[in-house]
Amino acid sequence: MHFSGARVPHDVSGRASLFLLVWGVQALSCAAFSRCRAQMALSPQEAPNRGGALRAHAPAVVANRLQTDLRWGFPLPITSDDNLCASLDSCEFGGFGTKDLVTMDELVAELTQALRYEMPLMRQMEAKRAMMRAQLPTSEYERFALFDKEQAYTRNLVATDNETFVLLLLCWSPGQTSKIHDHPCEGCWMRVMEGRVDEKLYLKKSGKMVQTGFSRYSSGDVAFVDDCVGFHSIGNPSDTAGAMTLHLYSPPFEHCRAWPDKNDARNVCHPAMTFHSAFGKLC
């Protein structure tokens, strides 16, 4: 598998307008990220409607700089303000790559590039946008789709550089759910490949893991979670059909915290992040 991506220029001098915009957004509190999370869970069909918010509020000087500076030096095929607004609409909030990613190699290359940004919020948004653009046919991930009916779900390694990211295909048995767990990294990006999954969000309160949110995601939906948003569990609501979700973690981690009993927040285990298969072969 090809893991290389285009090099991202490091010379960012003369781009103060963009930096001010990004720094301002980065100053959002954890509470504000809860509002961002709803946006990050949009399906590809819903996402185009969110670009107008940036278009409506961005000053003209920022909009002009976005034509050349959003990818820090990458030339962009934009010739007018109308085209700029169309690009913003088509790719929601972030950069300008709108081409569907139809192979796993293309997706890995795009994620590799997205995670090179120095600013955490840029990494988060560009990675999410790449996951939204991933229109992978079954042939691109079927060799990683290894189920085990004896397990609630399997973690199948698709790609990693062992430093920046790990990309997994999780295969969920019917009616099964993960333990409540955290993410000791910048976060988890998830795209539903087949079936449906339910997510429950939790916070620790009064010695218990108290549920604070619920979402159901269908094929094509993309979601993001980190510990600022909350701890969560994922489950397959179907009693008859399996489900598959593609997960990106950055950076990779060896252990996480998990809570087997939501009524006892003091009961914490630290499961190792093992793989059921690696690159299409059982471990």
PDB file of C-alpha atoms in Angstrom:
ATOM      1  CA  MET A   1       0.000   0.000   0.000  1.00  0.00           C
ATOM      2  CA  HIS A   2       1.192   3.473  -0.868  1.00  0.00           C
ATOM      3  CA  PHE A   3       1.463   5.771   2.137  1.00  0.00           C
ATOM      4  CA  SER A   4       3.143   8.876   0.768  1.00  0.00           C
ATOM      5  CA  GLY A   5       1.382  12.198   0.392  1.00  0.00           C
ATOM      6  CA  ALA A   6       2.230  15.561  -1.148  1.00  0.00           C
ATOM      7  CA  ARG A   7       4.683  17.598   0.908  1.00  0.00           C
ATOM      8  CA  VAL A   8       3.111  20.520   2.747  1.00  0.00           C
ATOM      9  CA  PRO A   9       5.126  23.756   2.503  1.00  0.00           C
ATOM     10  CA  HIS A  10       6.394  25.047   5.846  1.00  0.00           C
ATOM     11  CA  ASP A  11       6.902  28.677   4.803  1.00  0.00           C
ATOM     12  CA  VAL A  12       3.829  30.418   6.107  1.00  0.00           C
ATOM     13  CA  SER A  13       5.137  33.977   6.226  1.00  0.00           C
ATOM     14  CA  GLY A  14       2.791  36.639   4.946  1.00  0.00           C
ATOM     15  CA  ARG A  15      -0.337  34.694   5.906  1.00  0.00           C
ATOM     16  CA  ALA A  16      -1.407  36.631   8.981  1.00  0.00           C
ATOM     17  CA  SER A  17      -5.036  36.939   7.929  1.00  0.00           C
ATOM     18  CA  LEU A  18      -5.541  33.190   7.741  1.00  0.00           C
ATOM     19  CA  PHE A  19      -3.732  32.631  11.033  1.00  0.00           C
ATOM     20  CA  LEU A  20      -5.905  35.192  12.815  1.00  0.00           C
ATOM     21  CA  LEU A  21      -9.011  33.435  11.551  1.00  0.00           C
ATOM     22  CA  VAL A  22      -7.822  29.994  12.629  1.00  0.00           C
ATOM     23  CA  TRP A  23      -6.469  31.166  15.997  1.00  0.00           C
ATOM     24  CA  GLY A  24      -9.804  32.789  16.740  1.00  0.00           C
ATOM     25  CA  VAL A  25     -11.658  29.563  16.071  1.00  0.00           C
ATOM     26  CA  GLN A  26      -9.112  27.568  18.078  1.00  0.00           C
ATOM     27  CA  ALA A  27      -9.913  29.692  21.137  1.00  0.00           C
ATOM     28  CA  LEU A  28     -13.279  27.942  21.437  1.00  0.00           C
ATOM     29  CA  SER A  29     -13.817  26.150  24.725  1.00  0.00           C
ATOM     30  CA  CYS A  30     -14.608  22.459  25.113  1.00  0.00           C
ATOM     31  CA  ALA A  31     -18.279  23.393  25.364  1.00  0.00           C
ATOM     32  CA  ALA A  32     -18.107  24.998  21.956  1.00  0.00           C
ATOM     33  CA  PHE A  33     -16.643  21.802  20.527  1.00  0.00           C
ATOM     34  CA  SER A  34     -19.896  20.089  21.415  1.00  0.00           C
ATOM     35  CA  ARG A  35     -21.589  22.375  18.919  1.00  0.00           C
ATOM     36  CA  CYS A  36     -18.882  21.708  16.344  1.00  0.00           C
ATOM     37  CA  ARG A  37     -19.418  17.994  16.799  1.00  0.00           C
ATOM     38  CA  ALA A  38     -22.896  18.123  15.307  1.00  0.00           C
ATOM     39  CA  GLN A  39     -21.388  19.670  12.189  1.00  0.00           C
ATOM     40  CA  MET A  40     -18.727  16.961  12.073  1.00  0.00           C
ATOM     41  CA  ALA A  41     -21.390  14.264  12.069  1.00  0.00           C
ATOM     42  CA  LEU A  42     -22.982  15.477   8.855  1.00  0.00           C
ATOM     43  CA  SER A  43     -23.450  13.103   5.979  1.00  0.00           C
ATOM     44  CA  PRO A  44     -21.834  14.083   2.647  1.00  0.00           C
ATOM     45  CA  GLN A  45     -25.300  15.017   1.374  1.00  0.00           C
ATOM     46  CA  GLU A  46     -25.879  17.481   4.216  1.00  0.00           C
ATOM     47  CA  ALA A  47     -22.418  19.050   4.370  1.00  0.00           C
ATOM     48  CA  PRO A  48     -22.777  21.515   1.434  1.00  0.00           C
ATOM     49  CA  ASN A  49     -25.372  23.513   3.364  1.00  0.00           C
ATOM     50  CA  ARG A  50     -22.852  24.488   6.047  1.00  0.00           C
ATOM     51  CA  GLY A  51     -20.391  26.383   3.834  1.00  0.00           C
ATOM     52  CA  GLY A  52     -22.568  29.468   3.763  1.00  0.00           C
ATOM     53  CA  ALA A  53     -21.761  30.306   7.389  1.00  0.00           C
ATOM     54  CA  LEU A  54     -18.131  31.009   6.544  1.00  0.00           C
ATOM     55  CA  ARG A  55     -19.041  32.755   3.324  1.00  0.00           C
ATOM     56  CA  ALA A  56     -21.443  35.073   5.141  1.00  0.00           C
ATOM     57  CA  HIS A  57     -19.020  36.153   7.868  1.00  0.00           C
ATOM     58  CA  ALA A  58     -15.538  36.032   6.299  1.00  0.00           C
ATOM     59  CA  PRO A  59     -14.151  39.495   5.455  1.00  0.00           C
ATOM     60  CA  ALA A  60     -13.282  40.072   1.815  1.00  0.00           C
ATOM     61  CA  VAL A  61      -9.559  40.201   2.580  1.00  0.00           C
ATOM     62  CA  VAL A  62      -9.765  36.764   4.226  1.00  0.00           C
ATOM     63  CA  ALA A  63     -11.790  35.393   1.333  1.00  0.00           C
ATOM     64  CA  ASN A  64      -9.179  36.672  -1.109  1.00  0.00           C
ATOM     65  CA  ARG A  65      -6.372  35.074   0.888  1.00  0.00           C
ATOM     66  CA  LEU A  66      -8.279  31.790   1.029  1.00  0.00           C
ATOM     67  CA  GLN A  67      -7.894  31.534  -2.740  1.00  0.00           C
ATOM     68  CA  THR A  68      -4.141  31.030  -2.420  1.00  0.00           C
ATOM     69  CA  ASP A  69      -3.291  30.476   1.230  1.00  0.00           C
ATOM     70  CA  LEU A  70      -5.674  27.941   2.764  1.00  0.00           C
ATOM     71  CA  ARG A  71      -3.353  25.084   1.944  1.00  0.00           C
ATOM     72  CA  TRP A  72      -0.358  27.315   2.705  1.00  0.00           C
ATOM     73  CA  GLY A  73       0.930  27.805  -0.800  1.00  0.00           C
ATOM     74  CA  PHE A  74      -1.066  25.372  -2.931  1.00  0.00           C
ATOM     75  CA  PRO A  75      -2.444  27.107  -6.070  1.00  0.00           C
ATOM     76  CA  LEU A  76      -6.226  26.910  -6.280  1.00  0.00           C
ATOM     77  CA  PRO A  77      -8.428  26.955  -9.403  1.00  0.00           C
ATOM     78  CA  ILE A  78     -10.538  29.935  -8.292  1.00  0.00           C
ATOM     79  CA  THR A  79     -11.180  32.883 -10.576  1.00  0.00           C
ATOM     80  CA  SER A  80     -13.974  34.851  -8.903  1.00  0.00           C
ATOM     81  CA  ASP A  81     -15.661  35.482  -5.571  1.00  0.00           C
ATOM     82  CA  ASP A  82     -18.670  33.477  -6.792  1.00  0.00           C
ATOM     83  CA  ASN A  83     -16.442  30.501  -7.504  1.00  0.00           C
ATOM     84  CA  LEU A  84     -14.807  30.914  -4.113  1.00  0.00           C
ATOM     85  CA  CYS A  85     -18.200  30.796  -2.410  1.00  0.00           C
ATOM     86  CA  ALA A  86     -19.126  27.732  -4.440  1.00  0.00           C
ATOM     87  CA  SER A  87     -15.934  26.048  -3.299  1.00  0.00           C
ATOM     88  CA  LEU A  88     -16.650  26.925   0.316  1.00  0.00           C
ATOM     89  CA  ASP A  89     -20.147  25.500  -0.018  1.00  0.00           C
ATOM     90  CA  SER A  90     -18.926  22.308  -1.635  1.00  0.00           C
ATOM     91  CA  CYS A  91     -16.325  21.487   0.999  1.00  0.00           C
ATOM     92  CA  GLU A  92     -18.064  22.879   4.111  1.00  0.00           C
ATOM     93  CA  PHE A  93     -15.602  24.890   6.251  1.00  0.00           C
ATOM     94  CA  GLY A  94     -12.057  23.893   5.354  1.00  0.00           C
ATOM     95  CA  GLY A  95      -9.747  23.558   2.330  1.00  0.00           C
ATOM     96  CA  PHE A  96     -10.640  23.062  -1.276  1.00  0.00           C
ATOM     97  CA  GLY A  97     -10.105  19.426  -2.288  1.00  0.00           C
ATOM     98  CA  THR A  98     -13.544  18.308  -3.461  1.00  0.00           C
ATOM     99  CA  LYS A  99     -12.640  15.291  -5.600  1.00  0.00           C
ATOM    100  CA  ASP A 100     -14.022  12.015  -4.295  1.00  0.00           C
ATOM    101  CA  LEU A 101     -11.428   9.650  -2.860  1.00  0.00           C
ATOM    102  CA  VAL A 102     -12.229   6.317  -4.485  1.00  0.00           C
ATOM    103  CA  THR A 103      -9.256   4.177  -3.452  1.00  0.00           C
ATOM    104  CA  MET A 104      -7.773   3.406  -0.064  1.00  0.00           C
ATOM    105  CA  ASP A 105      -4.406   4.697  -1.307  1.00  0.00           C
ATOM    106  CA  GLU A 106      -5.966   8.070  -2.133  1.00  0.00           C
ATOM    107  CA  LEU A 107      -7.611   8.288   1.274  1.00  0.00           C
ATOM    108  CA  VAL A 108      -4.406   7.386   3.145  1.00  0.00           C
ATOM    109  CA  ALA A 109      -2.410   9.929   1.132  1.00  0.00           C
ATOM    110  CA  GLU A 110      -4.973  12.659   1.859  1.00  0.00           C
ATOM    111  CA  LEU A 111      -5.066  11.835   5.571  1.00  0.00           C
ATOM    112  CA  THR A 112      -1.270  11.834   5.710  1.00  0.00           C
ATOM    113  CA  GLN A 113      -1.247  15.337   4.242  1.00  0.00           C
ATOM    114  CA  ALA A 114      -4.076  16.588   6.475  1.00  0.00           C
ATOM    115  CA  LEU A 115      -2.314  15.488   9.650  1.00  0.00           C
ATOM    116  CA  ARG A 116       0.825  17.481   8.766  1.00  0.00           C
ATOM    117  CA  TYR A 117      -0.799  20.799   9.604  1.00  0.00           C
ATOM    118  CA  GLU A 118       0.746  22.426  12.662  1.00  0.00           C
ATOM    119  CA  MET A 119      -2.512  23.713  14.118  1.00  0.00           C
ATOM    120  CA  PRO A 120      -4.666  21.051  15.834  1.00  0.00           C
ATOM    121  CA  LEU A 121      -7.952  22.478  14.585  1.00  0.00           C
ATOM    122  CA  MET A 122      -6.709  22.445  10.994  1.00  0.00           C
ATOM    123  CA  ARG A 123      -5.645  18.803  11.391  1.00  0.00           C
ATOM    124  CA  GLN A 124      -9.014  17.940  12.855  1.00  0.00           C
ATOM    125  CA  MET A 125     -11.045  19.621  10.137  1.00  0.00           C
ATOM    126  CA  GLU A 126      -8.918  18.534   7.183  1.00  0.00           C
ATOM    127  CA  ALA A 127      -8.903  14.907   8.366  1.00  0.00           C
ATOM    128  CA  LYS A 128     -12.667  15.007   8.813  1.00  0.00           C
ATOM    129  CA  ARG A 129     -13.101  16.461   5.346  1.00  0.00           C
ATOM    130  CA  ALA A 130     -10.963  13.695   3.833  1.00  0.00           C
ATOM    131  CA  MET A 131     -13.101  11.072   5.578  1.00  0.00           C
ATOM    132  CA  MET A 132     -16.232  12.733   4.167  1.00  0.00           C
ATOM    133  CA  ARG A 133     -14.782  12.582   0.647  1.00  0.00           C
ATOM    134  CA  ALA A 134     -14.010   8.857   0.918  1.00  0.00           C
ATOM    135  CA  GLN A 135     -16.394   7.185  -1.538  1.00  0.00           C
ATOM    136  CA  LEU A 136     -14.773   3.764  -1.415  1.00  0.00           C
ATOM    137  CA  PRO A 137     -16.281   0.837  -3.306  1.00  0.00           C
ATOM    138  CA  THR A 138     -16.533  -2.427  -1.396  1.00  0.00           C
ATOM    139  CA  SER A 139     -13.564  -3.811  -3.327  1.00  0.00           C
ATOM    140  CA  GLU A 140     -11.304  -1.254  -1.618  1.00  0.00           C
ATOM    141  CA  TYR A 141     -11.948  -2.482   1.920  1.00  0.00           C
ATOM    142  CA  GLU A 142     -13.406  -5.993   1.669  1.00  0.00           C
ATOM    143  CA  ARG A 143     -10.048  -7.678   2.370  1.00  0.00           C
ATOM    144  CA  PHE A 144      -9.949  -5.874   5.731  1.00  0.00           C
ATOM    145  CA  ALA A 145     -13.557  -6.815   6.583  1.00  0.00           C
ATOM    146  CA  LEU A 146     -12.866  -9.753   8.895  1.00  0.00           C
ATOM    147  CA  PHE A 147     -15.637 -10.507  11.384  1.00  0.00           C
ATOM    148  CA  ASP A 148     -15.575 -12.805  14.404  1.00  0.00           C
ATOM    149  CA  LYS A 149     -18.977 -13.830  15.731  1.00  0.00           C
ATOM    150  CA  GLU A 150     -17.363 -14.646  19.080  1.00  0.00           C
ATOM    151  CA  GLN A 151     -16.382 -11.001  19.575  1.00  0.00           C
ATOM    152  CA  ALA A 152     -18.466  -7.863  19.849  1.00  0.00           C
ATOM    153  CA  TYR A 153     -16.309  -6.299  17.160  1.00  0.00           C
ATOM    154  CA  THR A 154     -12.932  -6.742  15.469  1.00  0.00           C
ATOM    155  CA  ARG A 155     -10.220  -4.124  14.957  1.00  0.00           C
ATOM    156  CA  ASN A 156      -8.604  -4.588  11.549  1.00  0.00           C
ATOM    157  CA  LEU A 157      -5.492  -2.571  10.703  1.00  0.00           C
ATOM    158  CA  VAL A 158      -5.707  -0.849   7.329  1.00  0.00           C
ATOM    159  CA  ALA A 159      -2.782   1.616   7.429  1.00  0.00           C
ATOM    160  CA  THR A 160      -0.383   3.284   9.852  1.00  0.00           C
ATOM    161  CA  ASP A 161       2.916   5.120   9.918  1.00  0.00           C
ATOM    162  CA  ASN A 162       3.385   4.078  13.581  1.00  0.00           C
ATOM    163  CA  GLU A 163       3.811   7.725  14.554  1.00  0.00           C
ATOM    164  CA  THR A 164       1.128  10.046  13.209  1.00  0.00           C
ATOM    165  CA  PHE A 165      -1.973   7.938  12.625  1.00  0.00           C
ATOM    166  CA  VAL A 166      -3.592   4.527  12.547  1.00  0.00           C
ATOM    167  CA  LEU A 167      -6.523   3.666  10.274  1.00  0.00           C
ATOM    168  CA  LEU A 168      -8.748   0.741  11.282  1.00  0.00           C
ATOM    169  CA  LEU A 169     -11.804  -1.006   9.897  1.00  0.00           C
ATOM    170  CA  LEU A 170     -14.038  -2.099  12.769  1.00  0.00           C
ATOM    171  CA  CYS A 171     -16.448  -4.939  12.032  1.00  0.00           C
ATOM    172  CA  TRP A 172     -19.419  -5.078  14.403  1.00  0.00           C
ATOM    173  CA  SER A 173     -21.331  -8.256  15.142  1.00  0.00           C
ATOM    174  CA  PRO A 174     -25.141  -7.943  15.259  1.00  0.00           C
ATOM    175  CA  GLY A 175     -26.481  -6.408  18.447  1.00  0.00           C
ATOM    176  CA  GLN A 176     -23.053  -5.828  20.005  1.00  0.00           C
ATOM    177  CA  THR A 177     -21.680  -2.717  21.756  1.00  0.00           C
ATOM    178  CA  SER A 178     -18.266  -1.543  22.917  1.00  0.00           C
ATOM    179  CA  LYS A 179     -17.484  -0.586  26.505  1.00  0.00           C
ATOM    180  CA  ILE A 180     -17.537   3.089  27.389  1.00  0.00           C
ATOM    181  CA  HIS A 181     -14.028   4.335  26.638  1.00  0.00           C
ATOM    182  CA  ASP A 182     -11.829   7.374  26.182  1.00  0.00           C
ATOM    183  CA  HIS A 183      -9.415   8.451  23.429  1.00  0.00           C
ATOM    184  CA  PRO A 184      -5.880   9.258  24.651  1.00  0.00           C
ATOM    185  CA  CYS A 185      -5.049  11.075  21.415  1.00  0.00           C
ATOM    186  CA  GLU A 186      -6.259  14.092  19.437  1.00  0.00           C
ATOM    187  CA  GLY A 187      -9.477  12.241  18.733  1.00  0.00           C
ATOM    188  CA  CYS A 188     -11.274   9.645  16.667  1.00  0.00           C
ATOM    189  CA  TRP A 189     -12.749  10.222  13.226  1.00  0.00           C
ATOM    190  CA  MET A 190     -15.313   7.612  12.179  1.00  0.00           C
ATOM    191  CA  ARG A 191     -17.016   6.911   8.856  1.00  0.00           C
ATOM    192  CA  VAL A 192     -19.779   4.326   8.592  1.00  0.00           C
ATOM    193  CA  MET A 193     -18.992   2.046   5.660  1.00  0.00           C
ATOM    194  CA  GLU A 194     -21.932  -0.362   5.905  1.00  0.00           C
ATOM    195  CA  GLY A 195     -24.924  -0.711   8.187  1.00  0.00           C
ATOM    196  CA  ARG A 196     -25.765   1.574  11.103  1.00  0.00           C
ATOM    197  CA  VAL A 197     -24.143   2.261  14.470  1.00  0.00           C
ATOM    198  CA  ASP A 198     -25.306   4.011  17.626  1.00  0.00           C
ATOM    199  CA  GLU A 199     -23.096   6.280  19.698  1.00  0.00           C
ATOM    200  CA  LYS A 200     -23.754   7.155  23.328  1.00  0.00           C
ATOM    201  CA  LEU A 201     -21.799   9.964  24.992  1.00  0.00           C
ATOM    202  CA  TYR A 202     -20.949   9.931  28.700  1.00  0.00           C
ATOM    203  CA  LEU A 203     -19.433  12.133  31.387  1.00  0.00           C
ATOM    204  CA  LYS A 204     -18.279  11.133  34.859  1.00  0.00           C
ATOM    205  CA  LYS A 205     -20.633  12.510  37.494  1.00  0.00           C
ATOM    206  CA  SER A 206     -21.268  11.519  41.115  1.00  0.00           C
ATOM    207  CA  GLY A 207     -19.314   8.291  40.777  1.00  0.00           C
ATOM    208  CA  LYS A 208     -21.211   7.158  37.672  1.00  0.00           C
ATOM    209  CA  MET A 209     -20.874   7.379  33.900  1.00  0.00           C
ATOM    210  CA  VAL A 210     -23.873   9.529  33.020  1.00  0.00           C
ATOM    211  CA  GLN A 211     -25.182   9.461  29.449  1.00  0.00           C
ATOM    212  CA  THR A 212     -25.274  12.936  27.910  1.00  0.00           C
ATOM    213  CA  GLY A 213     -25.979  12.274  24.251  1.00  0.00           C
ATOM    214  CA  PHE A 214     -27.094   9.794  21.607  1.00  0.00           C
ATOM    215  CA  SER A 215     -26.576   9.662  17.834  1.00  0.00           C
ATOM    216  CA  ARG A 216     -27.365   7.095  15.169  1.00  0.00           C
ATOM    217  CA  TYR A 217     -25.136   7.025  12.106  1.00  0.00           C
ATOM    218  CA  SER A 218     -25.861   5.354   8.778  1.00  0.00           C
ATOM    219  CA  SER A 219     -23.673   4.405   5.836  1.00  0.00           C
ATOM    220  CA  GLY A 220     -21.722   7.457   4.618  1.00  0.00           C
ATOM    221  CA  ASP A 221     -22.014   9.448   7.849  1.00  0.00           C
ATOM    222  CA  VAL A 222     -18.858  10.880   9.427  1.00  0.00           C
ATOM    223  CA  ALA A 223     -18.441  11.740  13.121  1.00  0.00           C
ATOM    224  CA  PHE A 224     -15.665  12.991  15.390  1.00  0.00           C
ATOM    225  CA  VAL A 225     -15.135  12.572  19.126  1.00  0.00           C
ATOM    226  CA  ASP A 226     -12.405  13.426  21.598  1.00  0.00           C
ATOM    227  CA  ASP A 227     -12.263  13.561  25.392  1.00  0.00           C
ATOM    228  CA  CYS A 228     -13.281  17.210  25.281  1.00  0.00           C
ATOM    229  CA  VAL A 229     -16.604  16.135  23.771  1.00  0.00           C
ATOM    230  CA  GLY A 230     -16.925  13.174  26.143  1.00  0.00           C
ATOM    231  CA  PHE A 231     -16.355   9.452  26.538  1.00  0.00           C
ATOM    232  CA  HIS A 232     -18.435   7.164  24.359  1.00  0.00           C
ATOM    233  CA  SER A 233     -19.564   3.702  23.402  1.00  0.00           C
ATOM    234  CA  ILE A 234     -20.387   2.466  19.897  1.00  0.00           C
ATOM    235  CA  GLY A 235     -22.843  -0.305  19.099  1.00  0.00           C
ATOM    236  CA  ASN A 236     -24.583  -2.088  16.243  1.00  0.00           C
ATOM    237  CA  PRO A 237     -28.363  -1.725  16.706  1.00  0.00           C
ATOM    238  CA  SER A 238     -29.241  -4.477  14.228  1.00  0.00           C
ATOM    239  CA  ASP A 239     -29.962  -7.949  15.581  1.00  0.00           C
ATOM    240  CA  THR A 240     -29.413  -9.584  12.192  1.00  0.00           C
ATOM    241  CA  ALA A 241     -26.841  -7.650  10.152  1.00  0.00           C
ATOM    242  CA  GLY A 242     -23.223  -6.691  10.778  1.00  0.00           C
ATOM    243  CA  ALA A 243     -21.869  -3.166  10.451  1.00  0.00           C
ATOM    244  CA  MET A 244     -18.514  -1.706   9.421  1.00  0.00           C
ATOM    245  CA  THR A 245     -16.920   1.581  10.455  1.00  0.00           C
ATOM    246  CA  LEU A 246     -13.629   3.131   9.378  1.00  0.00           C
ATOM    247  CA  HIS A 247     -11.759   4.768  12.282  1.00  0.00           C
ATOM    248  CA  LEU A 248      -8.832   7.182  12.208  1.00  0.00           C
ATOM    249  CA  TYR A 249      -6.831   7.804  15.399  1.00  0.00           C
ATOM    250  CA  SER A 250      -4.049  10.373  15.617  1.00  0.00           C
ATOM    251  CA  PRO A 251      -1.555   9.701  16.981  1.00  0.00           C
ATOM    252  CA  PRO A 252      -1.672   5.921  17.600  1.00  0.00           C
ATOM    253  CA  PHE A 253      -1.931   4.769  21.216  1.00  0.00           C
ATOM    254  CA  GLU A 254      -1.329   1.469  23.002  1.00  0.00           C
ATOM    255  CA  HIS A 255      -3.949   1.601  25.775  1.00  0.00           C
ATOM    256  CA  CYS A 256      -7.122   3.451  26.614  1.00  0.00           C
ATOM    257  CA  ARG A 257      -9.395   3.668  29.639  1.00  0.00           C
ATOM    258  CA  ALA A 258     -12.667   1.725  29.610  1.00  0.00           C
ATOM    259  CA  TRP A 259     -15.580   1.524  32.026  1.00  0.00           C
ATOM    260  CA  PRO A 260     -17.319  -1.900  32.077  1.00  0.00           C
ATOM    261  CA  ASP A 261     -20.064  -0.710  34.436  1.00  0.00           C
ATOM    262  CA  LYS A 262     -21.655   2.682  33.814  1.00  0.00           C
ATOM    263  CA  ASN A 263     -22.892   2.729  37.400  1.00  0.00           C
ATOM    264  CA  ASP A 264     -19.359   2.615  38.821  1.00  0.00           C
ATOM    265  CA  ALA A 265     -16.979   5.209  37.371  1.00  0.00           C
ATOM    266  CA  ARG A 266     -14.231   3.976  39.713  1.00  0.00           C
ATOM    267  CA  ASN A 267     -14.162   0.611  37.961  1.00  0.00           C
ATOM    268  CA  VAL A 268     -11.688   1.387  35.187  1.00  0.00           C
ATOM    269  CA  CYS A 269      -9.717  -1.028  33.020  1.00  0.00           C
ATOM    270  CA  HIS A 270      -6.949  -0.289  30.530  1.00  0.00           C
ATOM    271  CA  PRO A 271      -7.367  -2.554  27.490  1.00  0.00           C
ATOM    272  CA  ALA A 272      -4.528  -2.863  24.991  1.00  0.00           C
ATOM    273  CA  MET A 273      -5.168  -1.736  21.441  1.00  0.00           C
ATOM    274  CA  THR A 274      -4.682  -5.079  19.711  1.00  0.00           C
ATOM    275  CA  PHE A 275      -5.585  -6.018  16.128  1.00  0.00           C
ATOM    276  CA  HIS A 276      -7.690  -8.887  14.840  1.00  0.00           C
ATOM    277  CA  SER A 277      -5.952  -8.574  11.483  1.00  0.00           C
ATOM    278  CA  ALA A 278      -3.211  -6.450   9.916  1.00  0.00           C
ATOM    279  CA  PHE A 279      -3.257  -5.439   6.247  1.00  0.00           C
ATOM    280  CA  GLY A 280      -5.789  -8.142   5.424  1.00  0.00           C
ATOM    281  CA  LYS A 281      -4.142 -11.024   7.291  1.00  0.00           C
ATOM    282  CA  LEU A 282      -5.288 -12.483  10.623  1.00  0.00           C
ATOM    283  CA  CYS A 283      -2.927 -11.760  13.505  1.00  0.00           C
TER     284      CYS A 283
END
